Amino acid sequence: MTYSVAIIGAGPGGYVAAIRMAQLGLNVVLIEEKKLGGICLNQGCIPTKALYSATKLLERTQDAKEMGIDFGVPTIDLGTLASWKRGIICRMVTGIKTLVEANNVTLLEARGVLNEFAQVALSTGEVIDAERIVLATGSSPVEIPGFTFADPHIWSSDDALALREIPRRLLVIGGGVIGLELATIFNRLGSKVTILEMMPEILPGIEIDRRAIATLKRSLKTQGIIVRVNSAAKSYEDTTDGLAVHMSTGESVATDRILLAVGRRPNSASIGLETLGIETDRRGFIVVDKALRTTAPSVYAIGDLVPGPMLAHKGSAEGLKLAASFVGKTYPLDYQTIPQAIFTDPEVASVGLSEARAKEEGQDVIVGRFPYAALGKAQGMRETQGFFQVVADAKSKRLLGAQIIGAEASALIAEAALAVQNGLSLGTIADTVHAHPTLPEGLKEAAEAALGRAIHAVNR
Ligand code: NAI
């Protein structure tokens, strides 16, 4: 039998593509060697967010004293926490299986690689013929010299999320997204956390306003998380006082566990790319054109395998775009309008252009900011850190980007993403009635501030 489409990899790129392609009438086979949902669901986004919310609760019980509510000293049953988290993953995996089956996608549990006849050869011995093949095999964490995941002292994010222990001291190598999110969680669980970042600033690869970085760094400090920038981890040794991690600065930090979070690389090796002469760039990303076509006919690639931000929703969007293109339709994927949300305390989220990038590009922009502290809702939530910021074209007043640092920023950025993607103006956001008292009022007020007419802030 020849399928219309064979998809290798059932992460948020692959399974979303499979469902949409089936909805559009294509005969789809989805090949996955491990679990449905990929890293995001099983070892990434979802378990991290479950632990983010559980540990936020832990933190709130402590804050509550200021509101006159005393929960006493909380205790953590790591086993129950881990099994609660596993339960969430399990339910979501089952849910995806149900959806995939309900859409008549054929699901095959096997490893699939390309062969020289442009077929997919399965680890079960079966060979799959398809008119088109979509590669969606995701990415894996990278190692650095002197630190390998085979070493039991070194944790990958998977090891950290397995919740086998709460180390007394945790050293996180890499002040990127994963490093900061896991540092936040383990700090709340009680570890003394130090982050080493080799670049001059945390989150160096992310386009975030420097004021937001400054706010985040202040908060990390208040939480007791030590951040050392310009400090690359070079080696470590076992000492009588735990592990001594040696840095590029010549100094050392003592710790009980090391979490390595220095980036991820695409899983493009050993999927048979060479058999069809499919090109990769020097970092291993598969070279694709705007239509996500690889250099081999009828073979496509999406998600972490191809250049662009390594985000689940970017992979899903590419899957939807590919599905539309397979039936002659278009899907409006604009990489500039993909939002990013970082689950630190406070959360950081952004979409579109930052003020700095707009200025670098020589765009004439106006900026509006509004602090959480001026929102009654934020005061009532005891979430007064952070701000909303909008960046708009000075002439047309069209929103080009937004940055939010503060409680629920990950959710609040959606309104800004809708506006940026659809070319809405500051006036449209400002004139949209927002329910009071709510956090989204912050975006409306920031838009008003950019226009010089904020109500709850002094306009300068
Ligand atoms: P990353 O690229 O975000 O950060 C890695 C950091 O490690 C960089 O800041 C780098 O300068 C630093 N580094 C490298 N070698 C070092 C050394 N020897 N010593 C000290 N620092 C060193 O990579 P990360 O955090 O592993 O995340 C991987 C990907 O997954 C990213 O693209 C990220 O955006 C994505 N992701 C996104 C999430 C979200 O949007 N909420 C959540 C988790 C991952």
GROMACS .gro file of N, CA, C and O in nm, residues 179-269:
model
  364
  179GLY      N    1   1.785   2.601   3.137
  179GLY     CA    2   1.860   2.624   3.261
  179GLY      C    3   1.780   2.710   3.358
  179GLY      O    4   1.766   2.678   3.476
  180LEU      N    5   1.721   2.818   3.308
  180LEU     CA    6   1.648   2.910   3.395
  180LEU      C    7   1.519   2.848   3.447
  180LEU      O    8   1.482   2.866   3.564
  181GLU      N    9   1.449   2.774   3.360
  181GLU     CA   10   1.322   2.714   3.406
  181GLU      C   11   1.348   2.609   3.515
  181GLU      O   12   1.278   2.605   3.616
  182LEU      N   13   1.450   2.525   3.493
  182LEU     CA   14   1.476   2.421   3.593
  182LEU      C   15   1.539   2.479   3.719
  182LEU      O   16   1.516   2.429   3.830
  183ALA      N   17   1.616   2.586   3.703
  183ALA     CA   18   1.672   2.653   3.821
  183ALA      C   19   1.558   2.704   3.908
  183ALA      O   20   1.560   2.691   4.031
  184THR      N   21   1.455   2.761   3.845
  184THR     CA   22   1.340   2.814   3.917
  184THR      C   23   1.271   2.703   3.996
  184THR      O   24   1.239   2.717   4.115
  185ILE      N   25   1.249   2.590   3.930
  185ILE     CA   26   1.179   2.477   3.994
  185ILE      C   27   1.260   2.422   4.110
  185ILE      O   28   1.207   2.404   4.222
  186PHE      N   29   1.388   2.394   4.088
  186PHE     CA   30   1.468   2.333   4.196
  186PHE      C   31   1.494   2.431   4.311
  186PHE      O   32   1.503   2.389   4.427
  187ASN      N   33   1.503   2.557   4.280
  187ASN     CA   34   1.517   2.655   4.387
  187ASN      C   35   1.393   2.652   4.477
  187ASN      O   36   1.402   2.652   4.599
  188ARG      N   37   1.275   2.645   4.413
  188ARG     CA   38   1.152   2.640   4.493
  188ARG      C   39   1.143   2.511   4.573
  188ARG      O   40   1.085   2.507   4.681
  189LEU      N   41   1.202   2.402   4.518
  189LEU     CA   42   1.198   2.275   4.590
  189LEU      C   43   1.298   2.274   4.707
  189LEU      O   44   1.297   2.183   4.789
  190GLY      N   45   1.387   2.373   4.709
  190GLY     CA   46   1.477   2.383   4.823
  190GLY      C   47   1.625   2.371   4.792
  190GLY      O   48   1.708   2.380   4.882
  191SER      N   49   1.661   2.347   4.665
  191SER     CA   50   1.804   2.339   4.631
  191SER      C   51   1.865   2.479   4.634
  191SER      O   52   1.797   2.578   4.602
  192LYS      N   53   1.991   2.485   4.665
  192LYS     CA   54   2.065   2.612   4.654
  192LYS      C   55   2.121   2.613   4.512
  192LYS      O   56   2.208   2.533   4.477
  193VAL      N   57   2.068   2.701   4.428
  193VAL     CA   58   2.100   2.693   4.284
  193VAL      C   59   2.196   2.803   4.239
  193VAL      O   60   2.181   2.920   4.274
  194THR      N   61   2.296   2.760   4.162
  194THR     CA   62   2.387   2.855   4.095
  194THR      C   63   2.379   2.829   3.946
  194THR      O   64   2.380   2.714   3.902
  195ILE      N   65   2.370   2.937   3.868
  195ILE     CA   66   2.367   2.923   3.721
  195ILE      C   67   2.497   2.980   3.664
  195ILE      O   68   2.536   3.091   3.699
  196LEU      N   69   2.561   2.902   3.577
  196LEU     CA   70   2.679   2.953   3.505
  196LEU      C   71   2.640   2.981   3.362
  196LEU      O   72   2.588   2.894   3.293
  197GLU      N   73   2.665   3.100   3.317
  197GLU     CA   74   2.638   3.137   3.178
  197GLU      C   75   2.766   3.194   3.118
  197GLU      O   76   2.824   3.285   3.175
  198MET      N   77   2.808   3.137   3.005
  198MET     CA   78   2.937   3.182   2.950
  198MET      C   79   2.929   3.318   2.881
  198MET      O   80   3.027   3.388   2.871
  199MET      N   81   2.810   3.356   2.839
  199MET     CA   82   2.796   3.484   2.769
  199MET      C   83   2.779   3.598   2.873
  199MET      O   84   2.755   3.571   2.990
  200PRO      N   85   2.789   3.724   2.828
  200PRO     CA   86   2.780   3.835   2.925
  200PRO      C   87   2.641   3.852   2.986
  200PRO      O   88   2.623   3.926   3.082
  201GLU      N   89   2.540   3.784   2.930
  201GLU     CA   90   2.404   3.801   2.981
  201GLU      C   91   2.330   3.668   2.975
  201GLU      O   92   2.360   3.584   2.889
  202ILE      N   93   2.232   3.650   3.065
  202ILE     CA   94   2.148   3.530   3.056
  202ILE      C   95   2.056   3.542   2.933
  202ILE      O   96   2.037   3.652   2.882
  203LEU      N   97   2.001   3.433   2.891
  203LEU     CA   98   1.913   3.426   2.774
  203LEU      C   99   1.974   3.497   2.652
  203LEU      O  100   1.906   3.577   2.585
  204PRO      N  101   2.101   3.468   2.621
  204PRO     CA  102   2.165   3.544   2.513
  204PRO      C  103   2.103   3.521   2.376
  204PRO      O  104   2.107   3.608   2.291
  205GLY      N  105   2.043   3.403   2.357
  205GLY     CA  106   1.991   3.372   2.224
  205GLY      C  107   1.848   3.422   2.201
  205GLY      O  108   1.790   3.401   2.096
  206ILE      N  109   1.791   3.488   2.301
  206ILE     CA  110   1.649   3.523   2.292
  206ILE      C  111   1.635   3.674   2.280
  206ILE      O  112   1.706   3.749   2.349
  207GLU      N  113   1.542   3.714   2.195
  207GLU     CA  114   1.524   3.858   2.176
  207GLU      C  115   1.433   3.914   2.284
  207GLU      O  116   1.311   3.909   2.273
  208ILE      N  117   1.496   3.960   2.391
  208ILE     CA  118   1.419   4.012   2.505
  208ILE      C  119   1.474   4.150   2.540
  208ILE      O  120   1.596   4.170   2.537
  209ASP      N  121   1.388   4.239   2.575
  209ASP     CA  122   1.428   4.373   2.614
  209ASP      C  123   1.522   4.366   2.736
  209ASP      O  124   1.501   4.286   2.826
  210ARG      N  125   1.625   4.453   2.735
  210ARG     CA  126   1.721   4.445   2.846
  210ARG      C  127   1.658   4.481   2.981
  210ARG      O  128   1.703   4.435   3.085
  211ARG      N  129   1.551   4.563   2.978
  211ARG     CA  130   1.484   4.593   3.106
  211ARG      C  131   1.419   4.466   3.162
  211ARG      O  132   1.414   4.446   3.282
  212ALA      N  133   1.368   4.382   3.071
  212ALA     CA  134   1.306   4.257   3.117
  212ALA      C  135   1.412   4.166   3.177
  212ALA      O  136   1.390   4.104   3.281
  213ILE      N  137   1.528   4.161   3.113
  213ILE     CA  138   1.638   4.079   3.166
  213ILE      C  139   1.679   4.132   3.303
  213ILE      O  140   1.700   4.055   3.397
  214ALA      N  141   1.685   4.264   3.316
  214ALA     CA  142   1.725   4.323   3.445
  214ALA      C  143   1.622   4.288   3.552
  214ALA      O  144   1.657   4.252   3.665
  215THR      N  145   1.493   4.294   3.516
  215THR     CA  146   1.388   4.259   3.613
  215THR      C  147   1.401   4.113   3.654
  215THR      O  148   1.392   4.077   3.772
  216LEU      N  149   1.424   4.027   3.553
  216LEU     CA  150   1.437   3.884   3.582
  216LEU      C  151   1.557   3.858   3.672
  216LEU      O  152   1.548   3.782   3.769
  217LYS      N  153   1.668   3.923   3.641
  217LYS     CA  154   1.789   3.899   3.721
  217LYS      C  155   1.770   3.944   3.866
  217LYS      O  156   1.814   3.877   3.959
  218ARG      N  157   1.701   4.056   3.882
  218ARG     CA  158   1.672   4.103   4.018
  218ARG      C  159   1.589   4.000   4.093
  218ARG      O  160   1.613   3.967   4.208
  219SER      N  161   1.491   3.947   4.021
  219SER     CA  162   1.403   3.850   4.086
  219SER      C  163   1.478   3.720   4.119
  219SER      O  164   1.459   3.663   4.226
  220LEU      N  165   1.562   3.675   4.027
  220LEU     CA  166   1.639   3.552   4.054
  220LEU      C  167   1.722   3.572   4.182
  220LEU      O  168   1.731   3.484   4.267
  221LYS      N  169   1.779   3.691   4.193
  221LYS     CA  170   1.862   3.722   4.310
  221LYS      C  171   1.778   3.718   4.437
  221LYS      O  172   1.817   3.657   4.537
  222THR      N  173   1.661   3.780   4.431
  222THR     CA  174   1.572   3.781   4.548
  222THR      C  175   1.533   3.639   4.587
  222THR      O  176   1.519   3.607   4.705
  223GLN      N  177   1.515   3.554   4.486
  223GLN     CA  178   1.478   3.415   4.516
  223GLN      C  179   1.596   3.336   4.573
  223GLN      O  180   1.580   3.222   4.615
  224GLY      N  181   1.716   3.394   4.565
  224GLY     CA  182   1.833   3.324   4.619
  224GLY      C  183   1.909   3.245   4.514
  224GLY      O  184   1.998   3.166   4.546
  225ILE      N  185   1.874   3.264   4.386
  225ILE     CA  186   1.946   3.195   4.278
  225ILE      C  187   2.067   3.280   4.239
  225ILE      O  188   2.053   3.399   4.212
  226ILE      N  189   2.184   3.217   4.241
  226ILE     CA  190   2.306   3.292   4.205
  226ILE      C  191   2.329   3.278   4.055
  226ILE      O  192   2.327   3.166   4.002
  227VAL      N  193   2.347   3.389   3.987
  227VAL     CA  194   2.374   3.386   3.842
  227VAL      C  195   2.515   3.439   3.820
  227VAL      O  196   2.548   3.548   3.864
  228ARG      N  197   2.596   3.358   3.751
  228ARG     CA  198   2.732   3.404   3.719
  228ARG      C  199   2.745   3.410   3.567
  228ARG      O  200   2.743   3.305   3.502
  229VAL      N  201   2.754   3.530   3.514
  229VAL     CA  202   2.770   3.543   3.369
  229VAL      C  203   2.919   3.551   3.336
  229VAL      O  204   3.003   3.554   3.427
  230ASN      N  205   2.952   3.548   3.208
  230ASN     CA  206   3.093   3.543   3.163
  230ASN      C  207   3.167   3.429   3.232
  230ASN      O  208   3.285   3.440   3.263
  231SER      N  209   3.098   3.321   3.260
  231SER     CA  210   3.158   3.210   3.334
  231SER      C  211   3.127   3.079   3.262
  231SER      O  212   3.019   3.022   3.281
  232ALA      N  213   3.220   3.032   3.183
  232ALA     CA  214   3.199   2.903   3.114
  232ALA      C  215   3.247   2.791   3.203
  232ALA      O  216   3.350   2.803   3.271
  233ALA      N  217   3.170   2.682   3.205
  233ALA     CA  218   3.213   2.564   3.280
  233ALA      C  219   3.319   2.494   3.199
  233ALA      O  220   3.302   2.470   3.080
  234LYS      N  221   3.430   2.461   3.263
  234LYS     CA  222   3.543   2.401   3.190
  234LYS      C  223   3.563   2.254   3.225
  234LYS      O  224   3.592   2.171   3.139
  235SER      N  225   3.556   2.223   3.354
  235SER     CA  226   3.577   2.084   3.397
  235SER      C  227   3.523   2.073   3.539
  235SER      O  228   3.482   2.173   3.599
  236TYR      N  229   3.524   1.952   3.591
  236TYR     CA  230   3.487   1.940   3.732
  236TYR      C  231   3.560   1.822   3.794
  236TYR      O  232   3.614   1.736   3.723
  237GLU      N  233   3.567   1.823   3.925
  237GLU     CA  234   3.628   1.709   3.994
  237GLU      C  235   3.549   1.678   4.121
  237GLU      O  236   3.482   1.765   4.176
  238ASP      N  237   3.561   1.552   4.162
  238ASP     CA  238   3.497   1.504   4.283
  238ASP      C  239   3.586   1.542   4.400
  238ASP      O  240   3.705   1.511   4.398
  239THR      N  241   3.531   1.612   4.500
  239THR     CA  242   3.615   1.650   4.614
  239THR      C  243   3.546   1.605   4.743
  239THR      O  244   3.436   1.550   4.738
  240THR      N  245   3.607   1.636   4.855
  240THR     CA  246   3.545   1.598   4.982
  240THR      C  247   3.420   1.682   5.008
  240THR      O  248   3.331   1.642   5.081
  241ASP      N  249   3.414   1.800   4.944
  241ASP     CA  250   3.295   1.885   4.957
  241ASP      C  251   3.213   1.877   4.827
  241ASP      O  252   3.190   1.977   4.761
  242GLY      N  253   3.176   1.758   4.786
  242GLY     CA  254   3.095   1.741   4.666
  242GLY      C  255   3.177   1.760   4.539
  242GLY      O  256   3.295   1.725   4.534
  243LEU      N  257   3.112   1.820   4.438
  243LEU     CA  258   3.177   1.836   4.309
  243LEU      C  259   3.228   1.980   4.297
  243LEU      O  260   3.154   2.073   4.332
  244ALA      N  261   3.350   1.995   4.250
  244ALA     CA  262   3.402   2.131   4.227
  244ALA      C  263   3.402   2.156   4.077
  244ALA      O  264   3.468   2.086   4.002
  245VAL      N  265   3.321   2.255   4.036
  245VAL     CA  266   3.314   2.287   3.893
  245VAL      C  267   3.406   2.405   3.866
  245VAL      O  268   3.393   2.511   3.929
  246HIS      N  269   3.500   2.384   3.776
  246HIS     CA  270   3.598   2.488   3.745
  246HIS      C  271   3.549   2.571   3.629
  246HIS      O  272   3.501   2.518   3.528
  247MET      N  273   3.567   2.703   3.642
  247MET     CA  274   3.514   2.795   3.540
  247MET      C  275   3.626   2.863   3.464
  247MET      O  276   3.741   2.864   3.508
  248SER      N  277   3.587   2.925   3.353
  248SER     CA  278   3.682   2.998   3.267
  248SER      C  279   3.748   3.113   3.342
  248SER      O  280   3.855   3.160   3.306
  249THR      N  281   3.684   3.159   3.449
  249THR     CA  282   3.736   3.272   3.526
  249THR      C  283   3.851   3.229   3.619
  249THR      O  284   3.912   3.313   3.684
  250GLY      N  285   3.873   3.099   3.628
  250GLY     CA  286   3.976   3.047   3.719
  250GLY      C  287   3.918   3.010   3.855
  250GLY      O  288   3.984   2.947   3.937
  251GLU      N  289   3.790   3.048   3.878
  251GLU     CA  290   3.727   3.014   4.006
  251GLU      C  291   3.656   2.880   3.997
  251GLU      O  292   3.638   2.824   3.888
  252SER      N  293   3.611   2.829   4.114
  252SER     CA  294   3.537   2.703   4.117
  252SER      C  295   3.411   2.720   4.200
  252SER      O  296   3.406   2.804   4.290
  253VAL      N  297   3.312   2.638   4.173
  253VAL     CA  298   3.189   2.639   4.252
  253VAL      C  299   3.166   2.496   4.303
  253VAL      O  300   3.178   2.400   4.227
  254ALA      N  301   3.132   2.486   4.432
  254ALA     CA  302   3.105   2.353   4.489
  254ALA      C  303   2.956   2.321   4.472
  254ALA      O  304   2.871   2.409   4.491
  255THR      N  305   2.927   2.197   4.438
  255THR     CA  306   2.787   2.158   4.418
  255THR      C  307   2.769   2.009   4.444
  255THR      O  308   2.867   1.936   4.460
  256ASP      N  309   2.640   1.968   4.449
  256ASP     CA  310   2.614   1.825   4.466
  256ASP      C  311   2.570   1.760   4.337
  256ASP      O  312   2.584   1.640   4.319
  257ARG      N  313   2.510   1.838   4.246
  257ARG     CA  314   2.468   1.788   4.115
  257ARG      C  315   2.494   1.896   4.012
  257ARG      O  316   2.489   2.016   4.044
  258ILE      N  317   2.516   1.849   3.890
  258ILE     CA  318   2.537   1.944   3.780
  258ILE      C  319   2.427   1.919   3.677
  258ILE      O  320   2.407   1.805   3.636
  259LEU      N  321   2.357   2.025   3.641
  259LEU     CA  322   2.256   2.013   3.535
  259LEU      C  323   2.313   2.080   3.411
  259LEU      O  324   2.347   2.199   3.414
  260LEU      N  325   2.325   2.003   3.304
  260LEU     CA  326   2.382   2.056   3.180
  260LEU      C  327   2.269   2.097   3.088
  260LEU      O  328   2.190   2.013   3.044
  261ALA      N  329   2.261   2.226   3.059
  261ALA     CA  330   2.153   2.278   2.972
  261ALA      C  331   2.216   2.381   2.879
  261ALA      O  332   2.193   2.501   2.892
  262VAL      N  333   2.299   2.332   2.787
  262VAL     CA  334   2.375   2.423   2.701
  262VAL      C  335   2.327   2.421   2.557
  262VAL      O  336   2.401   2.454   2.466
  263GLY      N  337   2.205   2.382   2.536
  263GLY     CA  338   2.147   2.386   2.402
  263GLY      C  339   2.108   2.248   2.352
  263GLY      O  340   2.135   2.147   2.417
  264ARG      N  341   2.041   2.248   2.239
  264ARG     CA  342   1.995   2.123   2.179
  264ARG      C  343   2.037   2.121   2.033
  264ARG      O  344   2.056   2.225   1.971
  265ARG      N  345   2.053   1.999   1.981
  265ARG     CA  346   2.086   1.989   1.838
  265ARG      C  347   1.983   1.901   1.768
  265ARG      O  348   1.924   1.812   1.830
  266PRO      N  349   1.960   1.930   1.638
  266PRO     CA  350   1.858   1.853   1.566
  266PRO      C  351   1.895   1.705   1.555
  266PRO      O  352   2.013   1.672   1.540
  267ASN      N  353   1.795   1.620   1.565
  267ASN     CA  354   1.817   1.475   1.548
  267ASN      C  355   1.818   1.442   1.399
  267ASN      O  356   1.726   1.380   1.347
  268SER      N  357   1.922   1.491   1.331
  268SER     CA  358   1.928   1.470   1.186
  268SER      C  359   2.028   1.362   1.147
  268SER      O  360   2.032   1.321   1.031
  269ALA      N  361   2.107   1.317   1.246
  269ALA     CA  362   2.201   1.209   1.213
  269ALA      C  363   2.123   1.078   1.225
  269ALA      O  364   2.023   1.071   1.295
   0.00000   0.00000   0.00000
